[in-house]
C-alpha positions as a LaTeX table, in Angstrom:
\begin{tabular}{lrrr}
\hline
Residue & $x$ (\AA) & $y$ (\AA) & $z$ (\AA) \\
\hline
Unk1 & 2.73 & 13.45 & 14.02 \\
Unk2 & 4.71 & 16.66 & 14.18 \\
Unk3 & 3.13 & 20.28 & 13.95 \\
Unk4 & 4.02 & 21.37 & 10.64 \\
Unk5 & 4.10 & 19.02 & 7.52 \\
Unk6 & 6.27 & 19.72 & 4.36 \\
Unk7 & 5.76 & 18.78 & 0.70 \\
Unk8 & 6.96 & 20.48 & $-2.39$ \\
Unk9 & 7.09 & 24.22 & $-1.72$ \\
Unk10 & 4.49 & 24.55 & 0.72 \\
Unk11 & 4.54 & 23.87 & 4.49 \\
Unk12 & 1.22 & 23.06 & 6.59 \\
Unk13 & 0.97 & 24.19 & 10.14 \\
Unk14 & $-1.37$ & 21.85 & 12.04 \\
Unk15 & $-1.52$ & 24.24 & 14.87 \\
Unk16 & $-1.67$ & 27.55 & 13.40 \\
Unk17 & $-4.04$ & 26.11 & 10.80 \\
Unk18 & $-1.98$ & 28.04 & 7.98 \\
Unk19 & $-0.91$ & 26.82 & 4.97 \\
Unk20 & 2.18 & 28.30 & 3.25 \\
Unk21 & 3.85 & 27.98 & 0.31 \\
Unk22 & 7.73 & 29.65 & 0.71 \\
Unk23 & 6.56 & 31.25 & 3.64 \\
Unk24 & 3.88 & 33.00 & 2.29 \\
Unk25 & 0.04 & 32.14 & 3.52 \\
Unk26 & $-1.95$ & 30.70 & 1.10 \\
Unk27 & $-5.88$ & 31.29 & 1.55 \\
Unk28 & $-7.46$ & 27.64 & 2.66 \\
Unk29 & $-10.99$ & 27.71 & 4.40 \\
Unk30 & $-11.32$ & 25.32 & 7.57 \\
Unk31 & $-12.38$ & 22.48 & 5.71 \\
Unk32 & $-10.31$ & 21.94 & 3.27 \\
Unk33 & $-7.64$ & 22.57 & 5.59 \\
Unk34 & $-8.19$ & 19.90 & 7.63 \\
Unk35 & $-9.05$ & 17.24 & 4.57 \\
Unk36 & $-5.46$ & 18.27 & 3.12 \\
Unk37 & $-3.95$ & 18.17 & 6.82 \\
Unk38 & $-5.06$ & 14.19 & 6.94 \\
Unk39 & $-4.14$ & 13.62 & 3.91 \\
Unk40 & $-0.42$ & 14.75 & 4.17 \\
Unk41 & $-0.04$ & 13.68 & 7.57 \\
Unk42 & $-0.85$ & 9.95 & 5.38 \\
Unk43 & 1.13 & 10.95 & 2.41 \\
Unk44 & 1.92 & 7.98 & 0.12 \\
Unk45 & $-1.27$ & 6.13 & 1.36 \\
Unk46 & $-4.72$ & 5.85 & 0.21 \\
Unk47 & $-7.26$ & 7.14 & 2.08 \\
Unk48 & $-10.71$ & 6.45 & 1.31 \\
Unk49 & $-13.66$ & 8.99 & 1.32 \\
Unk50 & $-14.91$ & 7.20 & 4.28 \\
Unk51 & $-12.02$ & 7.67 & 6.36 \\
Unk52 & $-12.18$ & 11.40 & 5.44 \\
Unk53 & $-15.97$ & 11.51 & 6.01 \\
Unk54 & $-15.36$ & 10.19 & 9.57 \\
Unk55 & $-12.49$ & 12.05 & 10.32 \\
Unk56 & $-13.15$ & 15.28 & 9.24 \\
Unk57 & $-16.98$ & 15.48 & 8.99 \\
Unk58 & $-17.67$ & 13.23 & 11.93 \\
Unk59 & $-20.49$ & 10.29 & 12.04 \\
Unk60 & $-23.28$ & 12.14 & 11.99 \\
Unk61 & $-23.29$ & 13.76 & 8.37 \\
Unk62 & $-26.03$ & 16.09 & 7.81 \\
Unk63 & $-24.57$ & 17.72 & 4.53 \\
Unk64 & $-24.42$ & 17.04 & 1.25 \\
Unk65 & $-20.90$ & 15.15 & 2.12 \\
Unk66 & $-20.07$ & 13.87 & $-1.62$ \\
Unk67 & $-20.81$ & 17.46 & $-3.02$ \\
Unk68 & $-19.09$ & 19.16 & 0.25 \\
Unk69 & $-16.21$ & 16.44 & 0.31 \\
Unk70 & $-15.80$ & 17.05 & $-4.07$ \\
Unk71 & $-15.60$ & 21.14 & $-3.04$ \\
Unk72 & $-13.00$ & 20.52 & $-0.88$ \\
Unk73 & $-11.07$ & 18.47 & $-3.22$ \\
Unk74 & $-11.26$ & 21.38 & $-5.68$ \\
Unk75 & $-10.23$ & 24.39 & $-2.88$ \\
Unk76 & $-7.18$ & 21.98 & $-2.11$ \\
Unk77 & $-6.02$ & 21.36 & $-5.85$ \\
Unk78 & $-6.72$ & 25.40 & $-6.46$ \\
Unk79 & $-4.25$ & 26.36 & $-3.59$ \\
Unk80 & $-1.57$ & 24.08 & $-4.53$ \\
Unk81 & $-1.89$ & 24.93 & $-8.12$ \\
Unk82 & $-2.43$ & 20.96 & $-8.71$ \\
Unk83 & $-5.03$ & 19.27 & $-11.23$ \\
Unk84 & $-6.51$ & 16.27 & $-11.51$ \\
Unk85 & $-5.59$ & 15.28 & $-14.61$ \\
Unk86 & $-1.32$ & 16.14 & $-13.96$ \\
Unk87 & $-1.81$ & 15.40 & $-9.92$ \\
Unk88 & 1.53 & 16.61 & $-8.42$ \\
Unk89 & 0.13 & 16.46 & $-4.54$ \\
Unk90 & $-3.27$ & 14.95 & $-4.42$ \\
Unk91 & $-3.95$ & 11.96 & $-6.70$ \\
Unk92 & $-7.82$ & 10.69 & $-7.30$ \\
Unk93 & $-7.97$ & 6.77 & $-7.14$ \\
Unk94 & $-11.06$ & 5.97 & $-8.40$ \\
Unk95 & $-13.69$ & 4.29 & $-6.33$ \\
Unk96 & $-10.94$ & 4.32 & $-3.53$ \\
Unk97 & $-10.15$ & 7.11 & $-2.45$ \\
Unk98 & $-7.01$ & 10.31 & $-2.87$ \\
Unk99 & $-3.26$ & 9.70 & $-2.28$ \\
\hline
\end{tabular}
């Protein structure tokens, strides 16, 4: 996997942990940063809320992770300008998982 991952207008630096968008930093908390980080680094593919919950929140869950992992979801879509209902980067498969 490289160090910085393109789509659209934006750019995301794995090891700077900055996202921009034509060059310009676009505010993304740790979290969500690192949700939208495996899921471009998998673009195309579905990954499950599982997969996510493992590799971004570890096995031993002690939050809220459906309310935490939903947050996240909406920080992402709210930085890349992107709904749920047009999805341009992150697509909700229901039951499954995001693409």
């Amino acid at each position: 996997m490289g160090y910085v991952l393109r789509f659209g207008v934006f750019e995301l630096n794995l090891v700077t942990e900055e996202l921009l968008k034509f060059g310009t930093p676009v505010r993304l908390p740790p979290q969500p940063f690192k949700v939208l980080a495996l899921l471009a680094s998998q673009a195309g593919q579905v990954v499950t809320r599982e997969q996510i919950q493992f590799q971004v929140w570890g096995e031993e869950t002690y939050v809220d992770f459906e309310q935490g992992m939903n947050h996240c979801i909406k920080q992402i879509r709210n930085a890349l300008s992107d709904t749920a209902d047009t999805p341009r980067y992150i697509e909700t498969l229901p039951r499954r998982g995001y693409r």
